[in-house]
Coordinates of C-alpha atoms in Angstrom, one line a residue:
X1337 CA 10.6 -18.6 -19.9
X1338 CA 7.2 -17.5 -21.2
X1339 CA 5.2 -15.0 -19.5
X1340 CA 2.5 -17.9 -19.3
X1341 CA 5.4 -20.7 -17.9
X1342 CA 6.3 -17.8 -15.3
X1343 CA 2.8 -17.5 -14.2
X1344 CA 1.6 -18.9 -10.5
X1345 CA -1.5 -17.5 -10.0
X1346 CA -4.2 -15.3 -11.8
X1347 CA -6.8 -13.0 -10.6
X1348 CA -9.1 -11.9 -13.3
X1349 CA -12.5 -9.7 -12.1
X1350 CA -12.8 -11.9 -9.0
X1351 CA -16.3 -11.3 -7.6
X1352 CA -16.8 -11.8 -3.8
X1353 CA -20.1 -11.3 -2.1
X1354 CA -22.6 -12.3 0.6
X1355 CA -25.8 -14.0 -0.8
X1356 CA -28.6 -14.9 1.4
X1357 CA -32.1 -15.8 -0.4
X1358 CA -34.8 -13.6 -0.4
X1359 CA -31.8 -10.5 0.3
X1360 CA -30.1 -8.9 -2.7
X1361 CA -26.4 -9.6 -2.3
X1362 CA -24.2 -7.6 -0.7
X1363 CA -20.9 -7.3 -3.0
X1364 CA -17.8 -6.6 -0.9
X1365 CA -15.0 -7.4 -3.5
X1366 CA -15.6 -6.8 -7.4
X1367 CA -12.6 -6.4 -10.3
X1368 CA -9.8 -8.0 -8.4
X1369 CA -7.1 -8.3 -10.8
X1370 CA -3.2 -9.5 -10.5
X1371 CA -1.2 -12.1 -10.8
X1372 CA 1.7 -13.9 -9.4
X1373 CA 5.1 -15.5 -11.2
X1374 CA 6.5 -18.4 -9.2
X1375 CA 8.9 -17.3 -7.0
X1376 CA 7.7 -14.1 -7.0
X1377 CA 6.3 -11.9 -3.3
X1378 CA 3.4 -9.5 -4.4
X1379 CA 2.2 -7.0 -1.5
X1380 CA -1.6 -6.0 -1.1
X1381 CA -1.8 -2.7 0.2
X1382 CA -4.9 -0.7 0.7
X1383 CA -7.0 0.9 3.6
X1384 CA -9.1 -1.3 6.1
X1385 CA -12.4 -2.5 4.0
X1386 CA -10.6 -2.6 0.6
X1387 CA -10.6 -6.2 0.4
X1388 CA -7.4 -7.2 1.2
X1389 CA -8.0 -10.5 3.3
X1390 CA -11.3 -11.6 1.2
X1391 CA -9.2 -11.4 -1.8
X1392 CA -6.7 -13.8 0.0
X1393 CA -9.5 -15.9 1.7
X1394 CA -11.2 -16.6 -1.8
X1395 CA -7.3 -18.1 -2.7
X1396 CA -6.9 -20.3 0.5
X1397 CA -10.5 -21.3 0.1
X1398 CA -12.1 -20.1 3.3
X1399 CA -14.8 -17.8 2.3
X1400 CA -17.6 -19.8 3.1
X1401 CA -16.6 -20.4 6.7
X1402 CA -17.8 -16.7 6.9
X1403 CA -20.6 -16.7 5.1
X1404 CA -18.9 -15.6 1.9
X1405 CA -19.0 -16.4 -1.6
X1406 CA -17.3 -16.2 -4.7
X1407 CA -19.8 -15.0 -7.1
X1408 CA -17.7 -13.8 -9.9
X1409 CA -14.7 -13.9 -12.3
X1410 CA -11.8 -16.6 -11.6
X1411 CA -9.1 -17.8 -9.4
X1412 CA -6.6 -19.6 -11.8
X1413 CA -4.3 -21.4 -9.7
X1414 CA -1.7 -23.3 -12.0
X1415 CA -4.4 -22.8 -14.7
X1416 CA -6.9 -24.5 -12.6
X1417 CA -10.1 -22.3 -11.5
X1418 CA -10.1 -22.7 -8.0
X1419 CA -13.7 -21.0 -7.6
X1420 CA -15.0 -24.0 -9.4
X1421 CA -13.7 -26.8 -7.0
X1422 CA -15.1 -28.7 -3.9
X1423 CA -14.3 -29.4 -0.9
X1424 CA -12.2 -32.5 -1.6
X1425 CA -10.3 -30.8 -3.7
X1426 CA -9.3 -28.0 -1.3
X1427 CA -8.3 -30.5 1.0
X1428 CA -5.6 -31.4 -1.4
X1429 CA -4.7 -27.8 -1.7
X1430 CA -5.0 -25.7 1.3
X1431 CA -2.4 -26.0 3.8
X1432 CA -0.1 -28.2 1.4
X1433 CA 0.2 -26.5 -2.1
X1434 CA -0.9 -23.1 -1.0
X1435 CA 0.2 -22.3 2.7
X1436 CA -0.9 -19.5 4.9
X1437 CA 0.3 -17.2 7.9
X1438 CA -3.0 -15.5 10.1
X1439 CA -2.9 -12.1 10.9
X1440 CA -2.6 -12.3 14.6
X1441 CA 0.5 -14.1 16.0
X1442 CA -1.7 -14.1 19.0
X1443 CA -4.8 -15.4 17.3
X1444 CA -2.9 -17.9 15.1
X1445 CA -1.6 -20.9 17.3
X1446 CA -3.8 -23.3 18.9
X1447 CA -3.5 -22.6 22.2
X1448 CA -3.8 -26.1 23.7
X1449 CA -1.1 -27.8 22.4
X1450 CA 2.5 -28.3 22.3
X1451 CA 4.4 -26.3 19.3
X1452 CA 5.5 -30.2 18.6
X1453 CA 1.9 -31.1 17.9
X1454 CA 1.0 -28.5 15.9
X1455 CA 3.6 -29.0 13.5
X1456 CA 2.9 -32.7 13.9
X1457 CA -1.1 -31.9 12.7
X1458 CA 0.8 -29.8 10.0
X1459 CA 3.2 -33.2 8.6
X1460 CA 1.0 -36.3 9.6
X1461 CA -0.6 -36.3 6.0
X1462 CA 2.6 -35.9 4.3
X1463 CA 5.2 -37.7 6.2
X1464 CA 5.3 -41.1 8.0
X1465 CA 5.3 -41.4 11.9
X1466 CA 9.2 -41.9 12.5
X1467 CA 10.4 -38.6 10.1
X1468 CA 7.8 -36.8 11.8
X1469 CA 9.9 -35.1 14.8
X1470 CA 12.9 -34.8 12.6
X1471 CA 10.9 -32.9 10.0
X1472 CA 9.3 -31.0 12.5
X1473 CA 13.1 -29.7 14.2
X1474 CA 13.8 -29.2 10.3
X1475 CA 10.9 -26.3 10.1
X1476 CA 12.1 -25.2 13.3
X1477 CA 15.5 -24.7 12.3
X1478 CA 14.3 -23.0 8.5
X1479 CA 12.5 -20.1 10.7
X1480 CA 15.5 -19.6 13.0
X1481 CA 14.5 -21.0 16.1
X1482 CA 16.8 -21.5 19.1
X1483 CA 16.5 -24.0 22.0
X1484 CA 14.5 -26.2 19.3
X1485 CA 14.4 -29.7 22.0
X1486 CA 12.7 -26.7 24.5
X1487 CA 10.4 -25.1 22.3
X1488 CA 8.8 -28.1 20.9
X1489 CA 7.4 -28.6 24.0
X1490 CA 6.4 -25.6 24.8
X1491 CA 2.8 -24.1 24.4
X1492 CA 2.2 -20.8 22.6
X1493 CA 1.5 -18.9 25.8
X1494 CA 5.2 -19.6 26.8
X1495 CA 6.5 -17.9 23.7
X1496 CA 6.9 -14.4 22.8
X1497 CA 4.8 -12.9 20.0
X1498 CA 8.0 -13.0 17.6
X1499 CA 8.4 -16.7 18.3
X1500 CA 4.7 -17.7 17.8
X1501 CA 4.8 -15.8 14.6
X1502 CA 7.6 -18.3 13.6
X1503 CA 6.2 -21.5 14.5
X1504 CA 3.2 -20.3 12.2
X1505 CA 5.3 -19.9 9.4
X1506 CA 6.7 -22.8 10.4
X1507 CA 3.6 -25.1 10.2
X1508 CA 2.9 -23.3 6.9
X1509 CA 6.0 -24.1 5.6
X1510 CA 5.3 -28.0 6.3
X1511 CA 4.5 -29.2 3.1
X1512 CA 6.7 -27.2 0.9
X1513 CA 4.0 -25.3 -0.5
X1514 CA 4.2 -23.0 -3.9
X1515 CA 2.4 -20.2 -2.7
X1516 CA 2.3 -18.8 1.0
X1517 CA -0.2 -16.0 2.3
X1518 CA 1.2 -14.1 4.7
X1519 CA -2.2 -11.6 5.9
X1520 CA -0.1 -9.0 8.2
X1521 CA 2.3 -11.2 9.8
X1522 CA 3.8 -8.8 11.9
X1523 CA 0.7 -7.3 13.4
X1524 CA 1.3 -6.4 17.1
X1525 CA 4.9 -7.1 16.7
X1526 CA 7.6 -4.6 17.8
X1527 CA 9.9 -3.3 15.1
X1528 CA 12.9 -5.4 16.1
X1529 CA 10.9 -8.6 15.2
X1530 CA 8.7 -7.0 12.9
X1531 CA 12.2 -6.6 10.8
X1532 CA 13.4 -10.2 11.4
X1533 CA 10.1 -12.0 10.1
X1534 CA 10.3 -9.7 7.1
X1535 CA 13.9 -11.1 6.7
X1536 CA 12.6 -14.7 7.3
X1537 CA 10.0 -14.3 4.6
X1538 CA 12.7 -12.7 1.8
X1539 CA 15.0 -16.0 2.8
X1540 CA 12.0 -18.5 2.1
X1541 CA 11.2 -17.1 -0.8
X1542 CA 15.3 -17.4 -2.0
X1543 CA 15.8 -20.3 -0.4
X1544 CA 12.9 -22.4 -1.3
X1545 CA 11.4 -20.0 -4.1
X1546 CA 8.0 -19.9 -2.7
X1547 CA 5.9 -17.3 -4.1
X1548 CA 4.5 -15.2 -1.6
X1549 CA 1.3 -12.7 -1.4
X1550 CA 1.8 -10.1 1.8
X1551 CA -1.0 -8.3 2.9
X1552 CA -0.2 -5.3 4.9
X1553 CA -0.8 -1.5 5.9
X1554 CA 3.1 -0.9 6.2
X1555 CA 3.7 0.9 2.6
X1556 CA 7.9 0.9 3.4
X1557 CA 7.6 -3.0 4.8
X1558 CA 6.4 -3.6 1.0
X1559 CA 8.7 -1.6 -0.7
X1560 CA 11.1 -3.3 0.9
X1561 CA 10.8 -6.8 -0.1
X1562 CA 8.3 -7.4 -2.8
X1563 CA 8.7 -7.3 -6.2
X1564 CA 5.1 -6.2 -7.0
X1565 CA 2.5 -4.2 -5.3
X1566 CA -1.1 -4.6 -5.8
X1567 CA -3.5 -1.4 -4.6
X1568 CA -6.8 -2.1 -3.2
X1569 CA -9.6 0.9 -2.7
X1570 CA -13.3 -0.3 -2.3
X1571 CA -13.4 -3.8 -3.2
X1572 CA -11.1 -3.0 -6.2
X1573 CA -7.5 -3.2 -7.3
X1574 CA -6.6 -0.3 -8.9
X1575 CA -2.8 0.2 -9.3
X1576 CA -0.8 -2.5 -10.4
X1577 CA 2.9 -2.5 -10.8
X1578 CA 6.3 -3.6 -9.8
X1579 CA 7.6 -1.6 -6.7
X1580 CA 9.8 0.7 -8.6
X1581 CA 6.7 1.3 -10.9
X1582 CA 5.1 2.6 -7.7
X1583 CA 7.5 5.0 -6.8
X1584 CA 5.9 7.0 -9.7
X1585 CA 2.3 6.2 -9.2
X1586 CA -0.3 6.3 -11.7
X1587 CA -3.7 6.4 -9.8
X1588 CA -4.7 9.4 -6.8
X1589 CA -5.4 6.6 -4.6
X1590 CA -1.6 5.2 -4.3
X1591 CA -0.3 8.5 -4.6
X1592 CA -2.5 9.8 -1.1
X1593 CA -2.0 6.5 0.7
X1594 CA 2.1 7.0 -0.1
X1595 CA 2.1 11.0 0.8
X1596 CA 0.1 9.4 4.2
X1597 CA 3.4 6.8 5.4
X1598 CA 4.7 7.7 8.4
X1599 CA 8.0 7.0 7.6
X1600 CA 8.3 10.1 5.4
X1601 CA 6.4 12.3 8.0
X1602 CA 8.5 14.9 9.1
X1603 CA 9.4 15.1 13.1
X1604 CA 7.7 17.6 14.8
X1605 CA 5.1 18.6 11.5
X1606 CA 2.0 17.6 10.9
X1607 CA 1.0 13.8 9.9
X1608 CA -0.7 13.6 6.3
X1609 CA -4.1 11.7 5.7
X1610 CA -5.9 11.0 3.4
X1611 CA -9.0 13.2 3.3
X1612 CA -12.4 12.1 3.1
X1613 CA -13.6 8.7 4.3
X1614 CA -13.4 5.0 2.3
X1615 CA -17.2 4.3 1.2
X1616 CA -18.8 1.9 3.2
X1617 CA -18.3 -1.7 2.1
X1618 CA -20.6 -2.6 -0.8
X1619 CA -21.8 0.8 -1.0
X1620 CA -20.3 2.6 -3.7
X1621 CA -21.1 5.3 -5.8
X1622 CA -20.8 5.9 -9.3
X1623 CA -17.6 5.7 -11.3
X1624 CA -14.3 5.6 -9.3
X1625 CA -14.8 5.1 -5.8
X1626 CA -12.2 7.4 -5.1
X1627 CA -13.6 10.5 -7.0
X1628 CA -15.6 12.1 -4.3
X1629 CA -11.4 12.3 -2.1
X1630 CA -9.5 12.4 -5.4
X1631 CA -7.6 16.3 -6.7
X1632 CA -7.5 15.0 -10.4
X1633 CA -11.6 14.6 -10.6
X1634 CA -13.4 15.3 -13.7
X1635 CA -16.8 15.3 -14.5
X1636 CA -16.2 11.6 -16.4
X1637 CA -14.8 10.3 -13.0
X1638 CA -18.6 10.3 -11.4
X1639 CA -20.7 8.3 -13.8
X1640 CA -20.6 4.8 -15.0
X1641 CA -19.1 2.0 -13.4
X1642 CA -15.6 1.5 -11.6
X1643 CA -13.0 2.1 -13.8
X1644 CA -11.1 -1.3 -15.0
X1645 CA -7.3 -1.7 -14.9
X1646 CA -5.9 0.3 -18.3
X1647 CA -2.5 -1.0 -19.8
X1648 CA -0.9 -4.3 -20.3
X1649 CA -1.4 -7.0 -17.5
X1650 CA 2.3 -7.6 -17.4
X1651 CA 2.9 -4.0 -17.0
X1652 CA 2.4 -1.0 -14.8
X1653 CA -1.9 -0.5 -14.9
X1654 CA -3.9 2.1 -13.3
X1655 CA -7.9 2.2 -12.9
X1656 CA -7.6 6.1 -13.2
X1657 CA -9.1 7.9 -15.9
X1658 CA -6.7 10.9 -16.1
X1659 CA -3.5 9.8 -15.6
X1660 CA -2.3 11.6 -17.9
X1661 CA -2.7 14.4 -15.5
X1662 CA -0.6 13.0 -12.9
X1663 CA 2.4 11.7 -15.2
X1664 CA 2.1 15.5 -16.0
X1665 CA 2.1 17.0 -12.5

């Protein structure tokens, strides 16, 4: 299969601002770049503010719900620019070819009815009445649900955060969609189920071979069980790679957010951070955004715009100007 037969979804310079007449436009997002092969899960990792869930909310087609625009660069879903499309056409799309999981198990559900409604809201346009119930203990079942005759009738303040989190990936699940977005599913979960969802999602994706883009903070979760990782820092990606290409990274930014995991923190010693402060969003300096917190910083790194990605898309890129220096190090 071709690289361009394998691909899913492309980002290329995607733009993302707030534009109010009369105002000069606030840019929160600028030179998002990465793709995703069918089949494939691709983690987003970056601090809070990098653009993470714009990114994601540009692909599911939300954006203007918030006030937000796309104002740059494409979205090439299946080769089609989804930037360019109305309303009508999203309809087709967004909860049906391209699924998505909320951040908040507790946010997510609609918390007046029945789990059997919701998934029935989630079916009605795609099944008839009769295989509506059947389908719905169907989804149930895929995200391991017990007691499924019990649950659908249930509302979501009867079930526990873990089981919410299911029925939401259940109802995204409804209509068999290529892609799924899965913003921090396990936000507010406990490790136990925090594990288990993670384990639902890599059985989806085998199972079914939905591609799926997970947003999260947890640098191990992602190492775990995606094939890529895509960095964000400022409204920009800028480390792209497979995960075992991140194990060496290329740019400062991955290689302070990896020395800062908790997971590698030594008991009793002191936690690493990352020093400095993220610029506020939309107000960046000069050059790489990361140069004023960065130890590889040359006078090149402070003038000019953001650096782009370097290397072959289908490859291991970097938006750092010296890495050089690191490969050295």
């Amino acid at each position: 299969m071709s690289s361009l037969e394998k691909k899913l979804l492309e980002l290329t310079n995607l733009e993302i601002g707030i534009v109010k007449p009369g105002r000069k436009t606030l840019v929160l997002v600028n030179q998002a770049n990465f793709q995703v092969d069918y089949g494939q899960m691709v983690g987003i990792v970056g601090e809070s503010g990098s653009g993470k869930t714009m990114v994601c909310r540009a692909i599911i087609g939300t954006l203007q719900r918030r006030g937000v625009s796309i104002i740059g660069g494409q979205v090439l879903f299946e080769g089609e620019d989804l930037s360019q499309i109305n309303e009508a056409r999203w309809k087709v799309l967004r909860g049906k070819v391209i699924g998505y999981v909320p951040q908040s198990a507790l946010a997510g559900p609609n918390p007046v009815l029945t789990v059997a409604k919701q998934l029935a809201e989630a079916l009605e346009q795609i099944e008839g009445t009769e295989s509506i119930k059947s389908r719905s203990k169907e989804m149930l079942d895929l995200v391991k649900i017990r007691r499924i005759d019990t649950v659908m009738k249930q509302y979501p303040y009867q079930l526990s955060g873990g089981m919410r989190q299911r029925v939401m990936i259940a109802c995204a699940l409804a209509s068999k969609p290529k892609l799924l977005i899965a913003d921090e599913p396990t936000t507010g979960l406990d490790v136990t189920v925090q594990s288990q969802i993670m384990e639902l999602l890599k059985e989806i994706r085998r199972d079914l071979g939905t591609a799926i883009i997970l947003i999260s903070h947890d640098l191990a979760l992602v190492d775990e069980v995606c094939d890529k990782i895509v960095v964000m820092h400022a409204g920009a990606t800028v480390e792209v790679g497979t995960t075992e290409d991140l194990s060496r990274p290329r740019h400062p930014y991955t290689i302070a957010l990896n020395s800062s995991r908790i997971d590698i923190a030594k008991p009793g010693g002191e936690l690493i951070t990352i020093k400095g402060n993220p610029p506020s969003v939309g107000q960046w300096m000069q050059g790489c955004r990361f140069a004023e917190r960065c130890d590889y910083k040359d006078t090149d790194c402070s003038v000019g715009e953001q650096p782009p990605l370097f290397g072959d898309k289908d490859k291991h890129q970097t938006a750092c100007l010296h890495a050089d220096k690191i490969v050295r190090a």
